[in-house]
mmCIF file of C-alpha atoms in Angstrom:
data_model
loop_
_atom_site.group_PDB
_atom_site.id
_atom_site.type_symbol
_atom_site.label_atom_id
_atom_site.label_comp_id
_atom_site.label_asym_id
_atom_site.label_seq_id
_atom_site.Cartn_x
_atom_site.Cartn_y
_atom_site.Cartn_z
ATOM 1 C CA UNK A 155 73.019 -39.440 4.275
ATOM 2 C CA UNK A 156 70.592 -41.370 6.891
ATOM 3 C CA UNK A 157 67.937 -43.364 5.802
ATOM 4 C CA UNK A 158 65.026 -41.606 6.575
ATOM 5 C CA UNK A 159 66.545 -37.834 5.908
ATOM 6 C CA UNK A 160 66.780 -39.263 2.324
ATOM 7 C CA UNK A 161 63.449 -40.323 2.184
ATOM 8 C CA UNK A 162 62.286 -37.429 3.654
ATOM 9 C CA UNK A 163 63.871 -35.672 1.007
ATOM 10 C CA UNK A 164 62.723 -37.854 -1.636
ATOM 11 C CA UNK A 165 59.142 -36.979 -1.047
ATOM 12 C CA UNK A 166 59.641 -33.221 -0.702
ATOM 13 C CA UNK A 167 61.021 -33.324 -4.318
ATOM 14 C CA UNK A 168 58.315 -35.280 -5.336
ATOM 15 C CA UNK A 169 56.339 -31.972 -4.503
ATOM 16 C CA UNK A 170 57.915 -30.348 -6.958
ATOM 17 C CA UNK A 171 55.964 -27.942 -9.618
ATOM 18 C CA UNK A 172 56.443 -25.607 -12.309
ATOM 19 C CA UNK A 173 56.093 -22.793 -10.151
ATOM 20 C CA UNK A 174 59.303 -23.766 -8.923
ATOM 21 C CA UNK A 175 61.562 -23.306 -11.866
ATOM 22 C CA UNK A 176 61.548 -20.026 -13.829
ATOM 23 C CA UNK A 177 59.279 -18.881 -15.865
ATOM 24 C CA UNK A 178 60.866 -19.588 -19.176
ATOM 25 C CA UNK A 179 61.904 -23.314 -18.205
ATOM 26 C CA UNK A 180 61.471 -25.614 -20.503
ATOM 27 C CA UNK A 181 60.044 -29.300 -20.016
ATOM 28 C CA UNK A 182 60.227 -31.785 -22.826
ATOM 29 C CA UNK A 183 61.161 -35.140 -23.458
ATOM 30 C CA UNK A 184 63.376 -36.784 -26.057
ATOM 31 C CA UNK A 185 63.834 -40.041 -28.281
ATOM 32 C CA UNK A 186 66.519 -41.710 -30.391
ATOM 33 C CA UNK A 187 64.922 -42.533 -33.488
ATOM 34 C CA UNK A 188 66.111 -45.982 -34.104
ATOM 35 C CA UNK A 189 64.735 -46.829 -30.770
ATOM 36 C CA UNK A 190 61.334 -45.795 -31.337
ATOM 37 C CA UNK A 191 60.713 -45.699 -35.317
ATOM 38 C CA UNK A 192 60.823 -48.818 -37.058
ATOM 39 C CA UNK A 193 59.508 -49.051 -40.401
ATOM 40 C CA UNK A 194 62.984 -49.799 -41.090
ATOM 41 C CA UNK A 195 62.160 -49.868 -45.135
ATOM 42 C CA UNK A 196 60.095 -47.034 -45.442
ATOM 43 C CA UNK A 197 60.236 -43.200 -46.314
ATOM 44 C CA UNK A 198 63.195 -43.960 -48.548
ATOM 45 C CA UNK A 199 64.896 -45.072 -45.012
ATOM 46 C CA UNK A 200 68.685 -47.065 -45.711
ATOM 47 C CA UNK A 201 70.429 -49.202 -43.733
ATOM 48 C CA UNK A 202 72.294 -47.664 -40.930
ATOM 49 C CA UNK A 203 74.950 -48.792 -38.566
ATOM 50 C CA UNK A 204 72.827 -49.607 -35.806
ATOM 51 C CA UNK A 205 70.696 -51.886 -38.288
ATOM 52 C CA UNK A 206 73.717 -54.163 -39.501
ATOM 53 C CA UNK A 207 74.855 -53.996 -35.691
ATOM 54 C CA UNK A 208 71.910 -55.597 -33.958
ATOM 55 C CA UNK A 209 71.371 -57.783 -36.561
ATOM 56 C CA UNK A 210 74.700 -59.643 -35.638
ATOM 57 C CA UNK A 211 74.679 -62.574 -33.496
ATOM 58 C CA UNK A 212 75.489 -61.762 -30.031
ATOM 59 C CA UNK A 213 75.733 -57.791 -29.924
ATOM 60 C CA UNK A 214 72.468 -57.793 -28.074
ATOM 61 C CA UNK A 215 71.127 -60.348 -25.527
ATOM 62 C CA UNK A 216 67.868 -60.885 -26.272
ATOM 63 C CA UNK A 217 68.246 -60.090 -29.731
ATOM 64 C CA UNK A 218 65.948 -57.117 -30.426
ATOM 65 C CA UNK A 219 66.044 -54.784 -32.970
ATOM 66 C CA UNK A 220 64.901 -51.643 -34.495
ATOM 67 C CA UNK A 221 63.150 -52.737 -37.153
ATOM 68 C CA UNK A 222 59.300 -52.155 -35.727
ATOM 69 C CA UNK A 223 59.854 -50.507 -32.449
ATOM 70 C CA UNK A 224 57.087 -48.749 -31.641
ATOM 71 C CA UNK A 225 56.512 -47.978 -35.005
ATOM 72 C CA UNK A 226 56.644 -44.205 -34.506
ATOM 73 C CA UNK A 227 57.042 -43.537 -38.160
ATOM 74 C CA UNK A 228 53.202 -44.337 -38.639
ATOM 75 C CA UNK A 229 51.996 -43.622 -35.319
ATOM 76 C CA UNK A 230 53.688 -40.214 -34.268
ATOM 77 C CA UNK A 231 50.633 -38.031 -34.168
ATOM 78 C CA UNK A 232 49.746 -40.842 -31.208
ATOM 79 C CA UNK A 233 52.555 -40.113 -29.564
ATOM 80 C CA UNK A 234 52.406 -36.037 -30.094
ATOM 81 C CA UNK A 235 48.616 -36.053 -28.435
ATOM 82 C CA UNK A 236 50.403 -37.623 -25.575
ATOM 83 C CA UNK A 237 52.885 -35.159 -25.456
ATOM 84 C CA UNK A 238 50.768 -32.749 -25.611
ATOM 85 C CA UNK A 239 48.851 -34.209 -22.760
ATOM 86 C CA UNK A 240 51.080 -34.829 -20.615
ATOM 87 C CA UNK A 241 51.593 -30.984 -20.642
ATOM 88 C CA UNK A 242 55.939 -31.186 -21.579
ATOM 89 C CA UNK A 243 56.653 -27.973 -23.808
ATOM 90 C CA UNK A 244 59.206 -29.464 -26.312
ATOM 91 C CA UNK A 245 60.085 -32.701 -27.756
ATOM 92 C CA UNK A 246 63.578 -32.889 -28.835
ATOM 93 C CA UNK A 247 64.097 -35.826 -31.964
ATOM 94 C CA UNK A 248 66.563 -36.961 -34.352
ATOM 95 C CA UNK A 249 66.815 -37.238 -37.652
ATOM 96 C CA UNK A 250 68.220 -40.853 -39.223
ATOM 97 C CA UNK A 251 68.358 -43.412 -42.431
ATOM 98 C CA UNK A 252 64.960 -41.726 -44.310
ATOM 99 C CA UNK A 253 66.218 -38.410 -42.421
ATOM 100 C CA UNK A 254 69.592 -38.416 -44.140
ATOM 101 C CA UNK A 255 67.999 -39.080 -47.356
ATOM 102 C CA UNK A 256 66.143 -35.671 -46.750
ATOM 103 C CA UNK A 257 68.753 -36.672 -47.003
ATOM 104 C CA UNK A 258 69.983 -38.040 -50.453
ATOM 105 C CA UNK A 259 69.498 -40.952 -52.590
ATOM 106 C CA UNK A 260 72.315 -41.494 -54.717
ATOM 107 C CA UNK A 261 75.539 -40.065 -54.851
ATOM 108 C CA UNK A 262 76.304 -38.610 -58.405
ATOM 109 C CA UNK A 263 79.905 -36.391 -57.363
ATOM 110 C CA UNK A 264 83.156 -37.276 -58.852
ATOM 111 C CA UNK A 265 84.406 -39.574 -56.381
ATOM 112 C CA UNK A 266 83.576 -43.168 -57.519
ATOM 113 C CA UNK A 267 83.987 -44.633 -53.868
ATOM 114 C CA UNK A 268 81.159 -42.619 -52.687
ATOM 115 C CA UNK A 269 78.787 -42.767 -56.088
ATOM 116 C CA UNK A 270 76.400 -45.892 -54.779
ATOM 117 C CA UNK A 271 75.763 -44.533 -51.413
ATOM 118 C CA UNK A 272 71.849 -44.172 -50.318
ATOM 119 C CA UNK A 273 71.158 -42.111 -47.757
ATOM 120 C CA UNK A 274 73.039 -38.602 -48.154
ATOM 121 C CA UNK A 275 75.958 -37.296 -49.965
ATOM 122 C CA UNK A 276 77.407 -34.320 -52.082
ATOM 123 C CA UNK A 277 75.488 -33.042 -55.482
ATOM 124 C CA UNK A 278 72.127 -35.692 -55.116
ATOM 125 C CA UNK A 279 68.575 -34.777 -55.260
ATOM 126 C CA UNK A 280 66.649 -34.746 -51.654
ATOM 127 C CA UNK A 281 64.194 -37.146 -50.932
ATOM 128 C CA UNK A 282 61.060 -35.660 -50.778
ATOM 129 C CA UNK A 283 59.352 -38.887 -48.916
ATOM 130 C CA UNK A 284 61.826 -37.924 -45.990
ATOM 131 C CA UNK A 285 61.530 -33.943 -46.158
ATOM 132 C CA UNK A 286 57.674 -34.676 -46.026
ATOM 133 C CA UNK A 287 57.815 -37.079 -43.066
ATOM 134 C CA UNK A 288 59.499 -34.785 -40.980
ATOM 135 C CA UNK A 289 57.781 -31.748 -42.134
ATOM 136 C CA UNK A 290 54.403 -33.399 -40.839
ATOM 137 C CA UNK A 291 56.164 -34.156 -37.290
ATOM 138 C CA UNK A 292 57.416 -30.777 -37.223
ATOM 139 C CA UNK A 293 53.676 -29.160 -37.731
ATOM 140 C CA UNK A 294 52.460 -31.251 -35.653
ATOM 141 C CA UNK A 295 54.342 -30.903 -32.805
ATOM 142 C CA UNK A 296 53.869 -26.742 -33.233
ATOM 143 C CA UNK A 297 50.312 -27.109 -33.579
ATOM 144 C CA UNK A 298 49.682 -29.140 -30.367
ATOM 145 C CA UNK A 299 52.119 -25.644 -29.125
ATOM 146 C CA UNK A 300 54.762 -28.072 -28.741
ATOM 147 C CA UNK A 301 58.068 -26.812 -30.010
ATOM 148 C CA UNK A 302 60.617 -29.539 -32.006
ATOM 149 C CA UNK A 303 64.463 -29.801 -31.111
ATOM 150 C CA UNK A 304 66.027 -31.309 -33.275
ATOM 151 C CA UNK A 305 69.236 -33.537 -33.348
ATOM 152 C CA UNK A 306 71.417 -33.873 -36.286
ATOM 153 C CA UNK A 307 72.887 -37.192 -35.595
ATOM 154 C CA UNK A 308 72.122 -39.386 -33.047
ATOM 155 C CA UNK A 309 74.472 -42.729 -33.584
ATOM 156 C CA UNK A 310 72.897 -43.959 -36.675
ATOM 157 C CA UNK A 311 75.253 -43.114 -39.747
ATOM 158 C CA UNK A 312 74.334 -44.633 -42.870
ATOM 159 C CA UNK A 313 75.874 -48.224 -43.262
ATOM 160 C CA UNK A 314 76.871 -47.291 -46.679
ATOM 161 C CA UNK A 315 79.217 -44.696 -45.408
ATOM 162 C CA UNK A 316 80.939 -46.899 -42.716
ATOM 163 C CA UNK A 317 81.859 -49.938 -45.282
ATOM 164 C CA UNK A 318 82.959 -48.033 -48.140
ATOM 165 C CA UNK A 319 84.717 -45.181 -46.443
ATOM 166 C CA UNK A 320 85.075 -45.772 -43.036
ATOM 167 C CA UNK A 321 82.378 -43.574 -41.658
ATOM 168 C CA UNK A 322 83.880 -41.167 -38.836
ATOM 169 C CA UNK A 323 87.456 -42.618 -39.384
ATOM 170 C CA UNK A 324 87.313 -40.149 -42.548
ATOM 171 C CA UNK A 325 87.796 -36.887 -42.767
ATOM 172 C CA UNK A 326 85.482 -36.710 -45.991
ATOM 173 C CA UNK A 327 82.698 -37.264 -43.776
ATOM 174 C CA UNK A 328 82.537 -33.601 -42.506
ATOM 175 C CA UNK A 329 81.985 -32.894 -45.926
ATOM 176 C CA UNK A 330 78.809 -35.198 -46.050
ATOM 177 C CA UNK A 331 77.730 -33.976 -42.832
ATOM 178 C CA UNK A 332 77.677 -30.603 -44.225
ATOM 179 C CA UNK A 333 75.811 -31.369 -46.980
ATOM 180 C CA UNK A 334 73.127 -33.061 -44.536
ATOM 181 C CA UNK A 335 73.075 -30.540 -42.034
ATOM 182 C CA UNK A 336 72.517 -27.463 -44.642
ATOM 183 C CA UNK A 337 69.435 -29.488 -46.230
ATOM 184 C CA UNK A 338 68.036 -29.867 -42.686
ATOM 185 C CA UNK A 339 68.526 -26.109 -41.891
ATOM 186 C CA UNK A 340 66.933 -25.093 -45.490
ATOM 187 C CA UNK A 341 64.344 -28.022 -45.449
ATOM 188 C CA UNK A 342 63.366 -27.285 -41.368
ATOM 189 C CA UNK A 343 65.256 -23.720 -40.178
ATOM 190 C CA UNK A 344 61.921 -21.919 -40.649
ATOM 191 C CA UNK A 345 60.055 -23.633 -37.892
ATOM 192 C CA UNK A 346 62.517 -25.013 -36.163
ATOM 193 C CA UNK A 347 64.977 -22.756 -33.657
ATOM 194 C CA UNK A 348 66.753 -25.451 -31.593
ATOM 195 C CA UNK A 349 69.090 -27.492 -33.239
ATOM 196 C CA UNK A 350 71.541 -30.092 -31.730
ATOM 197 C CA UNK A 351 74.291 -31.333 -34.130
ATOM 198 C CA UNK A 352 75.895 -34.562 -32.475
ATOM 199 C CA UNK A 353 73.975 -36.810 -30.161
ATOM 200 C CA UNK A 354 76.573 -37.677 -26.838
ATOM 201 C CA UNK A 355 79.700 -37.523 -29.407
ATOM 202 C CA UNK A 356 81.829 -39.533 -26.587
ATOM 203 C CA UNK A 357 79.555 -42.491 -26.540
ATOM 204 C CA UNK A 358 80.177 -42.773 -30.287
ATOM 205 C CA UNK A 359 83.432 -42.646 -29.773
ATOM 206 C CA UNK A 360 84.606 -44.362 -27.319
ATOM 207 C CA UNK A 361 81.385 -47.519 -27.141
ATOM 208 C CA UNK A 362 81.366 -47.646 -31.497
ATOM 209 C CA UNK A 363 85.039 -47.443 -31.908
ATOM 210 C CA UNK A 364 87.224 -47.986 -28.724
ATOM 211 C CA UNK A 365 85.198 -50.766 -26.388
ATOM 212 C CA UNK A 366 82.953 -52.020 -29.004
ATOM 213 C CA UNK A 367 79.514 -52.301 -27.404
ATOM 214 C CA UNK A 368 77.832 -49.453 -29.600
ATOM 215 C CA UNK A 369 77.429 -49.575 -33.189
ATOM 216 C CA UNK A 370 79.915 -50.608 -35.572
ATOM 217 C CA UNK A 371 81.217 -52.339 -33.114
ATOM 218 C CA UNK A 372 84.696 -51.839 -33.226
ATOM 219 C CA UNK A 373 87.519 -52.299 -31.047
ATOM 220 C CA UNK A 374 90.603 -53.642 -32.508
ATOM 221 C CA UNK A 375 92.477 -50.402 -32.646
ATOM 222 C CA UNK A 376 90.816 -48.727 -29.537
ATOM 223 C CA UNK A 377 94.056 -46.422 -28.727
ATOM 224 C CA UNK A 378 93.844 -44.493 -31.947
ATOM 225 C CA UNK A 379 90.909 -44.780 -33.652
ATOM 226 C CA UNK A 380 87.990 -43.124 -30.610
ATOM 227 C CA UNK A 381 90.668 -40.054 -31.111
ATOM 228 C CA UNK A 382 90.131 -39.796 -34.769
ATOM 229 C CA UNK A 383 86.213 -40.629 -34.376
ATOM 230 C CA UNK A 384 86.071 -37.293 -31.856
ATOM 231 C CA UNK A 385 88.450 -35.174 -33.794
ATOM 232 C CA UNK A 386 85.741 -35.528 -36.823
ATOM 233 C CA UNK A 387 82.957 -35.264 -34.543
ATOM 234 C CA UNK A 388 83.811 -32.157 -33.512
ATOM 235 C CA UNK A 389 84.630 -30.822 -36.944
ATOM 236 C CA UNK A 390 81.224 -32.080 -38.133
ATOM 237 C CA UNK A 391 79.955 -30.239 -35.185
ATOM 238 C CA UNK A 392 82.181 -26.775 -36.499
ATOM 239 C CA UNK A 393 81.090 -27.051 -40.030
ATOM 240 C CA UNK A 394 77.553 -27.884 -39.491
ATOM 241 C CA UNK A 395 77.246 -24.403 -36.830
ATOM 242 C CA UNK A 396 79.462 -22.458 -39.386
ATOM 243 C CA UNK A 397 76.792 -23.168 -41.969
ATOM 244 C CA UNK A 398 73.576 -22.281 -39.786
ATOM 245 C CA UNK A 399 74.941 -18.908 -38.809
ATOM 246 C CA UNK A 400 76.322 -17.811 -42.008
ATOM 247 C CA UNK A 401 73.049 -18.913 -43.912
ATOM 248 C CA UNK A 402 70.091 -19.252 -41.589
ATOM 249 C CA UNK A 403 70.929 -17.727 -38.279
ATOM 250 C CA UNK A 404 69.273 -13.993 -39.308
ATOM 251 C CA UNK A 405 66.504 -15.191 -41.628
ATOM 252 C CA UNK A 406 65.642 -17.778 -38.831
ATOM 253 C CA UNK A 407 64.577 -15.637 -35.976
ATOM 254 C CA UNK A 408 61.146 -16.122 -34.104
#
């Protein structure tokens, strides 16, 4: 394409307005919430992957972190009002670390390998500090006539989960993910219709566990283990849509 006919087009799709898309279009815009959180010890928050990772030496350049942010955790009715005026119709947000433990605290099941993890897990009481956070995002955002989507996992599993069990290399993760995903839909399902189970499943795979430039970082057995990381993935992804239509689809109509 010439120069100037791409310019030309460039500023005829800068024209662009809602009265060009349908009518039931939906604008919104979306965060990870590691990247814009912080308040990396509150809410009953643990340590996730993405924590431990950028706190190594040398996994990012200039060395920043997710530990303040932009400190959405305190400041997310801020951030709603400009949502709101900006005039976008949905906001689409994950749930991590204080999410999970809406989440769990401690792990009280039968298996002893699992029984000190803090953030989610089979047979533990829900955090009520994390259900609450979220529930006040959640009415806030419909309030403003903003409506949530939100995203099940978005890169940051609990650290606890990845050193004492190998996080997505194991199996028995679908069965935590389960677990988390029916205490979102019972905690949430009644305000929120759009869910998304697995943030970009291939970037986990293949950056966290084949190349080694997303969290944990790994990359010593890149041939095997991004297929094993996807296979789970995607029966996370099964078991958690299995659950929401046998249990909440009907009773979660709007």
């Amino acid at each position: 394409m010439a120069k100037k006919d791409f310019l030309k087009e460039y500023e005829e799709a800068d024209e662009v307005s809602r009265s060009d898309f349908p009518p039931k279009f939906v604008f919104g815009v979306a965060t990870s919430a590691y990247q814009v959180e912080g308040a990396c010890n509150k809410g009953g928050r643990g340590p996730s992957i993405w924590d431990a990772f950028s706190h190594s030496k040398g996994t990012i350049i200039d060395g920043s972190n997710g530990d303040v942010a932009v400190d959405q955790y305190h400041r997310y009715k801020e951030d709603v009002e400009l949502i709101a005026k900006l005039g976008f119709d949905a906001y689409r947000f994950p749930y991590h670390g204080r999410e999970y433990s809406c989440g769990y605290t401690q792990a009280q099941n039968s298996d002893r390998d699992f029984k000190k993890f803090l953030n989610y897990g089979l047979g533990t009481k829900a955090n009520e500090e994390g259900i609450s956070y979220y529930n006040n995002v959640i009415n806030n955002l419909l309030e403003k006539g903003i409506q949530p989507y939100v995203t099940l996992y978005h890169w940051d599993l609990p650290l606890y989960l990845h050193e004492n069990m190998g996080g997505w290399l194991n199996k028995k993760i679908v069965d935590y993910f389960s677990v988390y995903a029916d205490t979102c839909f019972a905690s949430f399902g009644d305000r929120v219709k759009d869910w998304i189970t697995i943030n970009e499943p291939l970037q986990t795979a293949i950056n966290g566990y084949g190349i080694g430039i997303f969290a944990p970082g790994r990359h010593e057995c890149s041939s095997t283990e991004p297929y094993l990381v996807a296979h789970h993935q995607l029966l996370a992804h099964a078991a958690a849509v299995s659950i929401y239509r046998s249990k909440y689809k009907e009773k979660c109509q709007f």
